[in-house]
Every structure is written in structure tokens, then in C-alpha cells.
Amino acid sequence: MTDAAAGARTTAPILLGVVPFGLVAGVTAVEAGMSPVQAVAMSVVVFAGASQLAAIELVGDTAPVAVIVATALVINLRFVMYSASIAPYLRRLGAPARWVSAYVLTDQAYAVSLAEFRETAPGERSRLWYYLGSALSLWVTWQVATAVGAVAGAAVPAGLSLEFAVPLTFLALLVPAVEDRHTAAVAAVSGVVGVGAAVLPFDLGIVTAGAVGVAVGVALDLRTGAFPVTGDGEPMGDGGRERETDDAAGERGGERR
């Protein structure tokens, strides 16, 4: 549980941006014609801020169900990239742990956990608890904020401009992740593509920017010879290299014995 507490503590500053984001989702849902119960139920089932807001807007515009579902799926395609990126660090988990981890996956939990996993070399069980500590603190905060927003409804003053908290939250995640020229290049290219592709329908600009950013990152990795995973499936960070060194030393010691 110490690892879970560490994950929650690291995520705590980000929650300040999640609260107004959740309030916006709850208020918007009620304004679109949902009851507070429906708004909360949707939040629990979907648990994806950007796609929730997009779906709520489409519900308010009485769009066909197929369009609403397709839009939400397209926006959430980025989680496929997140899952593929974080999977090597949680490779040996059982099915129940994987299902729970997939359900609570968010942009914030992904960024916080991946940064921790790359800097340290904890065991897989410790990684899981750290990730869950981060993800569940976000889940609880989001659900409470959405419920408060749904109950408050139109009582929240329009002049608060709560929507501005959304980009600020993502900027708070981005800036610490830019550590060198490599990550700066990926962030810059993704940002330019995201702005240029903002005119695409169904928020496809988000997916396009993410895909291009991944492609640039992979290309730079191949060029510099940096690979994220070793041959046995362990992450190839400093911890992975240390484990390989320890294993090699153990083998040499066994040969001498």
C-alpha cells in the first residue's frame, strides 16, 4: 500500500485541474438534458473526460447513437497507444489486474506512472500498486466532481470559464515530460500537427497528433539506437540494464562455482 500512497501523492497536484474538468462534464451533461443520475452513471461507465464531453455535446444536438459511439471511440483511440507503451512494465499481471488497469487508464495516470517506471526499477507488483494509487485517486476525484457538477447544474456561474482548466491540466503533464531534445522534438511536432489538424471532424486531430508523435518518437529511437524493451520483455531503462548486469554477474559466479 506504500506504493499506492506514493502514486496518489505524486498525482495530487494534478487533481486541482481535474476538479473543474469534472464539474464542466457534470454541468454540461445536465444542460444537454440528462438527469443527475444519468450524468453520474455515464461518468462511471465511460470514465474518459474528452470523449465524455464530446458525447454529451452530441447528445445535446440529438445526434444519432452511432455517431456518438463512433466519435467517442475515435477520441479514445489514444488509449491504445498508452496501453501499448505501458504494457511492458505490467506484462506479468493476471487478467483481473489487467482489466482493472485498463478501465482506470487516463492521460494523467499514464504520464505519472510511466515517468516513475522509467526513473526507478521497482518490482511489477510495486508498479501495479503505484499505478493504481495514481489512477484511483483520479477516478474518485473525477466521479465526485462530475456528481457535484451534475447536481449543481446551471447554478455554476458561466463566468468561471472552467473549460480553461482542461488544457492547463495537460500542459502540467507535458512540461515535466520534456527532458531532452528527443522529447522536445516529439512534443513540438505533435503540437504543430494537433493545431493544424484541429479542423478535422470528430476530434480526429487528437488521434492524428498522437500517431504522428509516436511515429517521430520511434524514428528517433531507431536513429539513436534506444529501444524501450529488452529481449526478455523487461523495460530497457536504467533498471533494466542494471538487472541485465546483475544476471550476467550471477551467471559468471555460477560458472566459477
mmCIF file of C-alpha atoms in Angstrom:
data_model
loop_
_atom_site.group_PDB
_atom_site.id
_atom_site.type_symbol
_atom_site.label_atom_id
_atom_site.label_comp_id
_atom_site.label_asym_id
_atom_site.label_seq_id
_atom_site.Cartn_x
_atom_site.Cartn_y
_atom_site.Cartn_z
ATOM 1 C CA MET A 1 0.000 0.000 0.000
ATOM 2 C CA THR A 2 3.035 2.285 0.372
ATOM 3 C CA ASP A 3 3.428 2.247 -3.408
ATOM 4 C CA ALA A 4 -0.246 3.155 -3.869
ATOM 5 C CA ALA A 5 0.140 6.079 -1.471
ATOM 6 C CA ALA A 6 3.204 7.245 -3.401
ATOM 7 C CA GLY A 7 1.255 7.163 -6.653
ATOM 8 C CA ALA A 8 -1.596 9.126 -5.094
ATOM 9 C CA ARG A 9 0.788 11.730 -3.635
ATOM 10 C CA THR A 10 2.511 12.266 -6.975
ATOM 11 C CA THR A 11 -0.858 12.719 -8.675
ATOM 12 C CA ALA A 12 -2.303 15.063 -6.026
ATOM 13 C CA PRO A 13 -1.243 18.361 -7.688
ATOM 14 C CA ILE A 14 -2.897 17.279 -10.946
ATOM 15 C CA LEU A 15 -6.227 16.787 -9.174
ATOM 16 C CA LEU A 16 -6.569 20.572 -8.908
ATOM 17 C CA GLY A 17 -7.073 20.643 -12.664
ATOM 18 C CA VAL A 18 -9.274 17.547 -12.741
ATOM 19 C CA VAL A 19 -11.885 19.042 -10.395
ATOM 20 C CA PRO A 20 -13.026 21.883 -12.702
ATOM 21 C CA PHE A 21 -12.809 19.492 -15.671
ATOM 22 C CA GLY A 22 -15.230 17.122 -13.901
ATOM 23 C CA LEU A 23 -17.504 19.996 -12.905
ATOM 24 C CA VAL A 24 -17.720 21.011 -16.556
ATOM 25 C CA ALA A 25 -18.655 17.456 -17.549
ATOM 26 C CA GLY A 26 -21.422 17.300 -14.938
ATOM 27 C CA VAL A 27 -22.840 20.735 -15.707
ATOM 28 C CA THR A 28 -22.743 20.137 -19.462
ATOM 29 C CA ALA A 29 -24.489 16.787 -19.103
ATOM 30 C CA VAL A 30 -27.413 18.330 -17.218
ATOM 31 C CA GLU A 31 -27.630 21.208 -19.682
ATOM 32 C CA ALA A 32 -27.776 18.640 -22.511
ATOM 33 C CA GLY A 33 -30.921 17.155 -20.970
ATOM 34 C CA MET A 34 -29.546 14.355 -18.793
ATOM 35 C CA SER A 35 -30.693 13.827 -15.236
ATOM 36 C CA PRO A 36 -28.030 13.940 -12.499
ATOM 37 C CA VAL A 37 -28.318 10.145 -12.140
ATOM 38 C CA GLN A 38 -27.758 9.649 -15.867
ATOM 39 C CA ALA A 39 -24.806 12.036 -15.836
ATOM 40 C CA VAL A 40 -23.142 10.189 -12.956
ATOM 41 C CA ALA A 41 -23.884 6.781 -14.496
ATOM 42 C CA MET A 42 -22.318 7.855 -17.778
ATOM 43 C CA SER A 43 -19.265 9.133 -15.932
ATOM 44 C CA VAL A 44 -18.796 5.825 -14.104
ATOM 45 C CA VAL A 45 -19.232 3.695 -17.221
ATOM 46 C CA VAL A 46 -17.259 5.817 -19.696
ATOM 47 C CA PHE A 47 -14.661 7.474 -17.416
ATOM 48 C CA ALA A 48 -12.956 9.406 -20.218
ATOM 49 C CA GLY A 49 -13.107 13.176 -19.948
ATOM 50 C CA ALA A 50 -12.583 14.291 -23.546
ATOM 51 C CA SER A 51 -14.894 11.687 -25.073
ATOM 52 C CA GLN A 52 -17.483 12.305 -22.345
ATOM 53 C CA LEU A 53 -17.659 15.989 -23.202
ATOM 54 C CA ALA A 54 -17.822 15.248 -26.934
ATOM 55 C CA ALA A 55 -20.557 12.657 -26.425
ATOM 56 C CA ILE A 56 -22.534 14.996 -24.167
ATOM 57 C CA GLU A 57 -22.412 17.748 -26.783
ATOM 58 C CA LEU A 58 -23.648 15.312 -29.434
ATOM 59 C CA VAL A 59 -26.448 14.163 -27.115
ATOM 60 C CA GLY A 60 -27.486 17.785 -26.721
ATOM 61 C CA ASP A 61 -27.528 18.113 -30.515
ATOM 62 C CA THR A 62 -29.696 14.930 -30.743
ATOM 63 C CA ALA A 63 -27.082 13.210 -32.910
ATOM 64 C CA PRO A 64 -27.642 9.538 -33.861
ATOM 65 C CA VAL A 65 -26.360 6.973 -31.353
ATOM 66 C CA ALA A 66 -23.986 5.529 -33.959
ATOM 67 C CA VAL A 67 -22.340 8.928 -34.421
ATOM 68 C CA ILE A 68 -21.977 9.421 -30.661
ATOM 69 C CA VAL A 69 -20.385 5.991 -30.175
ATOM 70 C CA ALA A 70 -18.080 6.378 -33.185
ATOM 71 C CA THR A 71 -16.913 9.799 -32.012
ATOM 72 C CA ALA A 72 -16.139 8.524 -28.517
ATOM 73 C CA LEU A 73 -14.231 5.551 -29.922
ATOM 74 C CA VAL A 74 -12.131 7.732 -32.210
ATOM 75 C CA ILE A 75 -11.211 10.136 -29.403
ATOM 76 C CA ASN A 76 -10.297 7.225 -27.132
ATOM 77 C CA LEU A 77 -8.011 5.595 -29.703
ATOM 78 C CA ARG A 78 -5.099 7.271 -27.945
ATOM 79 C CA PHE A 79 -5.539 4.790 -25.105
ATOM 80 C CA VAL A 80 -4.419 2.038 -27.476
ATOM 81 C CA MET A 81 -1.073 3.832 -27.730
ATOM 82 C CA TYR A 82 -0.965 4.379 -23.971
ATOM 83 C CA SER A 83 -1.670 0.708 -23.285
ATOM 84 C CA ALA A 84 0.992 -0.467 -25.717
ATOM 85 C CA SER A 85 3.517 1.888 -24.137
ATOM 86 C CA ILE A 86 2.897 0.928 -20.510
ATOM 87 C CA ALA A 87 2.238 -2.801 -21.085
ATOM 88 C CA PRO A 88 5.918 -3.879 -20.898
ATOM 89 C CA TYR A 89 6.065 -2.641 -17.312
ATOM 90 C CA LEU A 90 2.973 -4.653 -16.283
ATOM 91 C CA ARG A 91 3.487 -7.648 -18.551
ATOM 92 C CA ARG A 92 3.118 -10.452 -15.999
ATOM 93 C CA LEU A 93 -0.116 -9.331 -14.325
ATOM 94 C CA GLY A 94 -3.126 -11.625 -14.237
ATOM 95 C CA ALA A 95 -6.294 -10.961 -16.219
ATOM 96 C CA PRO A 96 -8.271 -9.271 -13.367
ATOM 97 C CA ALA A 97 -5.448 -6.804 -12.683
ATOM 98 C CA ARG A 98 -5.155 -6.025 -16.386
ATOM 99 C CA TRP A 99 -8.898 -5.372 -16.741
ATOM 100 C CA VAL A 100 -8.905 -3.013 -13.751
ATOM 101 C CA SER A 101 -5.768 -1.269 -15.011
ATOM 102 C CA ALA A 102 -7.326 -0.801 -18.443
ATOM 103 C CA TYR A 103 -10.557 0.623 -17.004
ATOM 104 C CA VAL A 104 -8.851 3.282 -14.863
ATOM 105 C CA LEU A 105 -6.289 4.274 -17.527
ATOM 106 C CA THR A 106 -6.243 8.036 -18.095
ATOM 107 C CA ASP A 107 -3.871 10.554 -19.640
ATOM 108 C CA GLN A 108 -2.735 11.704 -16.209
ATOM 109 C CA ALA A 109 -2.253 8.250 -14.646
ATOM 110 C CA TYR A 110 -0.351 7.129 -17.733
ATOM 111 C CA ALA A 111 2.022 10.112 -17.702
ATOM 112 C CA VAL A 112 2.688 9.974 -13.954
ATOM 113 C CA SER A 113 3.205 6.200 -13.843
ATOM 114 C CA LEU A 114 5.368 5.962 -16.948
ATOM 115 C CA ALA A 115 7.667 8.691 -15.629
ATOM 116 C CA GLU A 116 8.051 6.770 -12.353
ATOM 117 C CA PHE A 117 8.651 3.423 -14.066
ATOM 118 C CA ARG A 118 11.376 4.879 -16.279
ATOM 119 C CA GLU A 119 13.214 6.526 -13.389
ATOM 120 C CA THR A 120 13.098 3.602 -10.946
ATOM 121 C CA ALA A 121 13.250 -0.175 -11.123
ATOM 122 C CA PRO A 122 10.512 -1.470 -8.776
ATOM 123 C CA GLY A 123 9.056 -4.952 -8.975
ATOM 124 C CA GLU A 124 5.980 -5.496 -11.101
ATOM 125 C CA ARG A 125 3.673 -5.712 -8.090
ATOM 126 C CA SER A 126 5.014 -2.378 -6.826
ATOM 127 C CA ARG A 127 4.439 -0.860 -10.256
ATOM 128 C CA LEU A 128 0.836 -2.039 -10.225
ATOM 129 C CA TRP A 129 0.116 -0.510 -6.825
ATOM 130 C CA TYR A 130 1.806 2.758 -7.771
ATOM 131 C CA TYR A 131 -0.253 2.922 -10.952
ATOM 132 C CA LEU A 132 -3.497 2.095 -9.116
ATOM 133 C CA GLY A 133 -2.747 4.704 -6.457
ATOM 134 C CA SER A 134 -2.460 7.324 -9.173
ATOM 135 C CA ALA A 135 -5.356 6.091 -11.311
ATOM 136 C CA LEU A 136 -7.852 5.523 -8.491
ATOM 137 C CA SER A 137 -7.204 8.942 -6.944
ATOM 138 C CA LEU A 138 -8.073 10.409 -10.342
ATOM 139 C CA TRP A 139 -11.134 8.155 -10.643
ATOM 140 C CA VAL A 140 -12.552 9.188 -7.258
ATOM 141 C CA THR A 141 -11.877 12.881 -7.878
ATOM 142 C CA TRP A 142 -13.451 12.745 -11.330
ATOM 143 C CA GLN A 143 -16.597 10.965 -10.155
ATOM 144 C CA VAL A 144 -17.124 13.316 -7.201
ATOM 145 C CA ALA A 145 -16.528 16.417 -9.339
ATOM 146 C CA THR A 146 -18.874 15.163 -12.059
ATOM 147 C CA ALA A 147 -21.576 14.391 -9.497
ATOM 148 C CA VAL A 148 -21.243 17.839 -7.912
ATOM 149 C CA GLY A 149 -21.409 19.461 -11.344
ATOM 150 C CA ALA A 150 -24.469 17.422 -12.290
ATOM 151 C CA VAL A 151 -26.285 18.327 -9.072
ATOM 152 C CA ALA A 152 -25.265 21.986 -9.211
ATOM 153 C CA GLY A 153 -26.205 22.217 -12.891
ATOM 154 C CA ALA A 154 -26.849 25.741 -14.041
ATOM 155 C CA ALA A 155 -26.029 27.083 -10.563
ATOM 156 C CA VAL A 156 -22.348 27.225 -11.575
ATOM 157 C CA PRO A 157 -21.691 30.766 -12.903
ATOM 158 C CA ALA A 158 -20.831 30.841 -16.594
ATOM 159 C CA GLY A 159 -18.152 33.457 -15.930
ATOM 160 C CA LEU A 160 -15.916 30.929 -14.166
ATOM 161 C CA SER A 161 -14.625 29.642 -17.548
ATOM 162 C CA LEU A 162 -13.967 26.199 -16.099
ATOM 163 C CA GLU A 163 -13.153 24.858 -19.559
ATOM 164 C CA PHE A 164 -9.766 26.563 -19.361
ATOM 165 C CA ALA A 165 -8.714 24.012 -16.723
ATOM 166 C CA VAL A 166 -8.652 21.261 -19.359
ATOM 167 C CA PRO A 167 -5.661 22.489 -21.427
ATOM 168 C CA LEU A 168 -3.893 23.613 -18.249
ATOM 169 C CA THR A 169 -4.115 20.062 -16.879
ATOM 170 C CA PHE A 170 -2.486 18.612 -19.980
ATOM 171 C CA LEU A 171 0.199 21.311 -20.025
ATOM 172 C CA ALA A 172 1.043 20.394 -16.429
ATOM 173 C CA LEU A 173 1.638 16.828 -17.629
ATOM 174 C CA LEU A 174 3.585 17.798 -20.737
ATOM 175 C CA VAL A 175 6.161 20.222 -19.359
ATOM 176 C CA PRO A 176 7.850 17.837 -16.841
ATOM 177 C CA ALA A 177 7.964 15.104 -19.511
ATOM 178 C CA VAL A 178 10.080 17.234 -21.872
ATOM 179 C CA GLU A 179 13.518 16.287 -20.566
ATOM 180 C CA ASP A 180 15.767 16.397 -23.658
ATOM 181 C CA ARG A 181 15.877 17.226 -27.360
ATOM 182 C CA HIS A 182 14.240 13.910 -28.195
ATOM 183 C CA THR A 183 11.089 14.507 -26.137
ATOM 184 C CA ALA A 184 11.074 18.191 -27.076
ATOM 185 C CA ALA A 185 11.021 17.256 -30.765
ATOM 186 C CA VAL A 186 8.154 14.814 -30.238
ATOM 187 C CA ALA A 187 6.169 17.395 -28.241
ATOM 188 C CA ALA A 188 6.789 20.137 -30.804
ATOM 189 C CA VAL A 189 5.799 18.014 -33.801
ATOM 190 C CA SER A 190 2.695 16.691 -32.026
ATOM 191 C CA GLY A 191 1.677 20.214 -31.040
ATOM 192 C CA VAL A 192 2.048 21.598 -34.555
ATOM 193 C CA VAL A 193 0.154 18.667 -36.068
ATOM 194 C CA GLY A 194 -2.553 18.938 -33.402
ATOM 195 C CA VAL A 195 -3.153 22.607 -34.156
ATOM 196 C CA GLY A 196 -3.119 22.025 -37.896
ATOM 197 C CA ALA A 197 -5.449 19.034 -37.654
ATOM 198 C CA ALA A 198 -7.906 20.750 -35.305
ATOM 199 C CA VAL A 199 -10.243 21.315 -38.252
ATOM 200 C CA LEU A 200 -10.751 17.571 -38.755
ATOM 201 C CA PRO A 201 -14.198 16.221 -37.780
ATOM 202 C CA PHE A 202 -14.907 14.012 -34.751
ATOM 203 C CA ASP A 203 -11.798 15.353 -32.950
ATOM 204 C CA LEU A 204 -9.575 13.296 -35.249
ATOM 205 C CA GLY A 205 -6.885 15.924 -34.742
ATOM 206 C CA ILE A 206 -6.143 14.406 -31.319
ATOM 207 C CA VAL A 207 -5.555 10.946 -32.767
ATOM 208 C CA THR A 208 -3.590 12.319 -35.722
ATOM 209 C CA ALA A 209 -1.256 14.322 -33.492
ATOM 210 C CA GLY A 210 -0.741 11.339 -31.202
ATOM 211 C CA ALA A 211 0.010 8.979 -34.087
ATOM 212 C CA VAL A 212 2.491 11.390 -35.669
ATOM 213 C CA GLY A 213 4.153 11.961 -32.296
ATOM 214 C CA VAL A 214 4.552 8.212 -31.773
ATOM 215 C CA ALA A 215 5.996 7.833 -35.281
ATOM 216 C CA VAL A 216 8.517 10.611 -34.651
ATOM 217 C CA GLY A 217 9.484 9.088 -31.302
ATOM 218 C CA VAL A 218 10.009 5.636 -32.825
ATOM 219 C CA ALA A 219 12.041 7.111 -35.687
ATOM 220 C CA LEU A 220 14.296 8.944 -33.237
ATOM 221 C CA ASP A 221 14.671 5.781 -31.128
ATOM 222 C CA LEU A 222 15.730 3.801 -34.185
ATOM 223 C CA ARG A 223 18.150 6.518 -35.209
ATOM 224 C CA THR A 224 19.811 6.743 -31.792
ATOM 225 C CA GLY A 225 19.632 3.024 -31.030
ATOM 226 C CA ALA A 226 17.413 3.495 -27.969
ATOM 227 C CA PHE A 227 14.870 0.712 -27.584
ATOM 228 C CA PRO A 228 12.244 0.648 -24.804
ATOM 229 C CA VAL A 229 12.161 -3.114 -24.186
ATOM 230 C CA THR A 230 14.811 -5.807 -23.821
ATOM 231 C CA GLY A 231 14.633 -9.230 -25.401
ATOM 232 C CA ASP A 232 13.014 -10.833 -22.338
ATOM 233 C CA GLY A 233 10.196 -8.290 -22.197
ATOM 234 C CA GLU A 234 11.636 -6.147 -19.382
ATOM 235 C CA PRO A 235 11.758 -2.353 -19.848
ATOM 236 C CA MET A 236 15.190 -1.268 -21.068
ATOM 237 C CA GLY A 237 15.557 1.708 -18.739
ATOM 238 C CA ASP A 238 18.372 2.059 -16.230
ATOM 239 C CA GLY A 239 16.678 -0.537 -14.061
ATOM 240 C CA GLY A 240 16.529 -2.989 -16.975
ATOM 241 C CA ARG A 241 20.229 -2.521 -17.691
ATOM 242 C CA GLU A 242 21.028 -3.000 -14.003
ATOM 243 C CA ARG A 243 19.089 -6.271 -13.932
ATOM 244 C CA GLU A 244 20.919 -7.487 -17.032
ATOM 245 C CA THR A 245 24.267 -6.659 -15.383
ATOM 246 C CA ASP A 246 23.243 -8.464 -12.190
ATOM 247 C CA ASP A 247 22.104 -11.510 -14.168
ATOM 248 C CA ALA A 248 25.370 -11.630 -16.086
ATOM 249 C CA ALA A 249 27.362 -11.357 -12.856
ATOM 250 C CA GLY A 250 25.322 -14.178 -11.355
ATOM 251 C CA GLU A 251 25.976 -16.397 -14.342
ATOM 252 C CA ARG A 252 29.737 -15.763 -14.132
ATOM 253 C CA GLY A 253 29.657 -16.531 -10.422
ATOM 254 C CA GLY A 254 27.834 -19.808 -11.119
ATOM 255 C CA GLU A 255 30.434 -20.792 -13.686
ATOM 256 C CA ARG A 256 33.250 -20.181 -11.182
ATOM 257 C CA ARG A 257 31.485 -22.334 -8.594
#
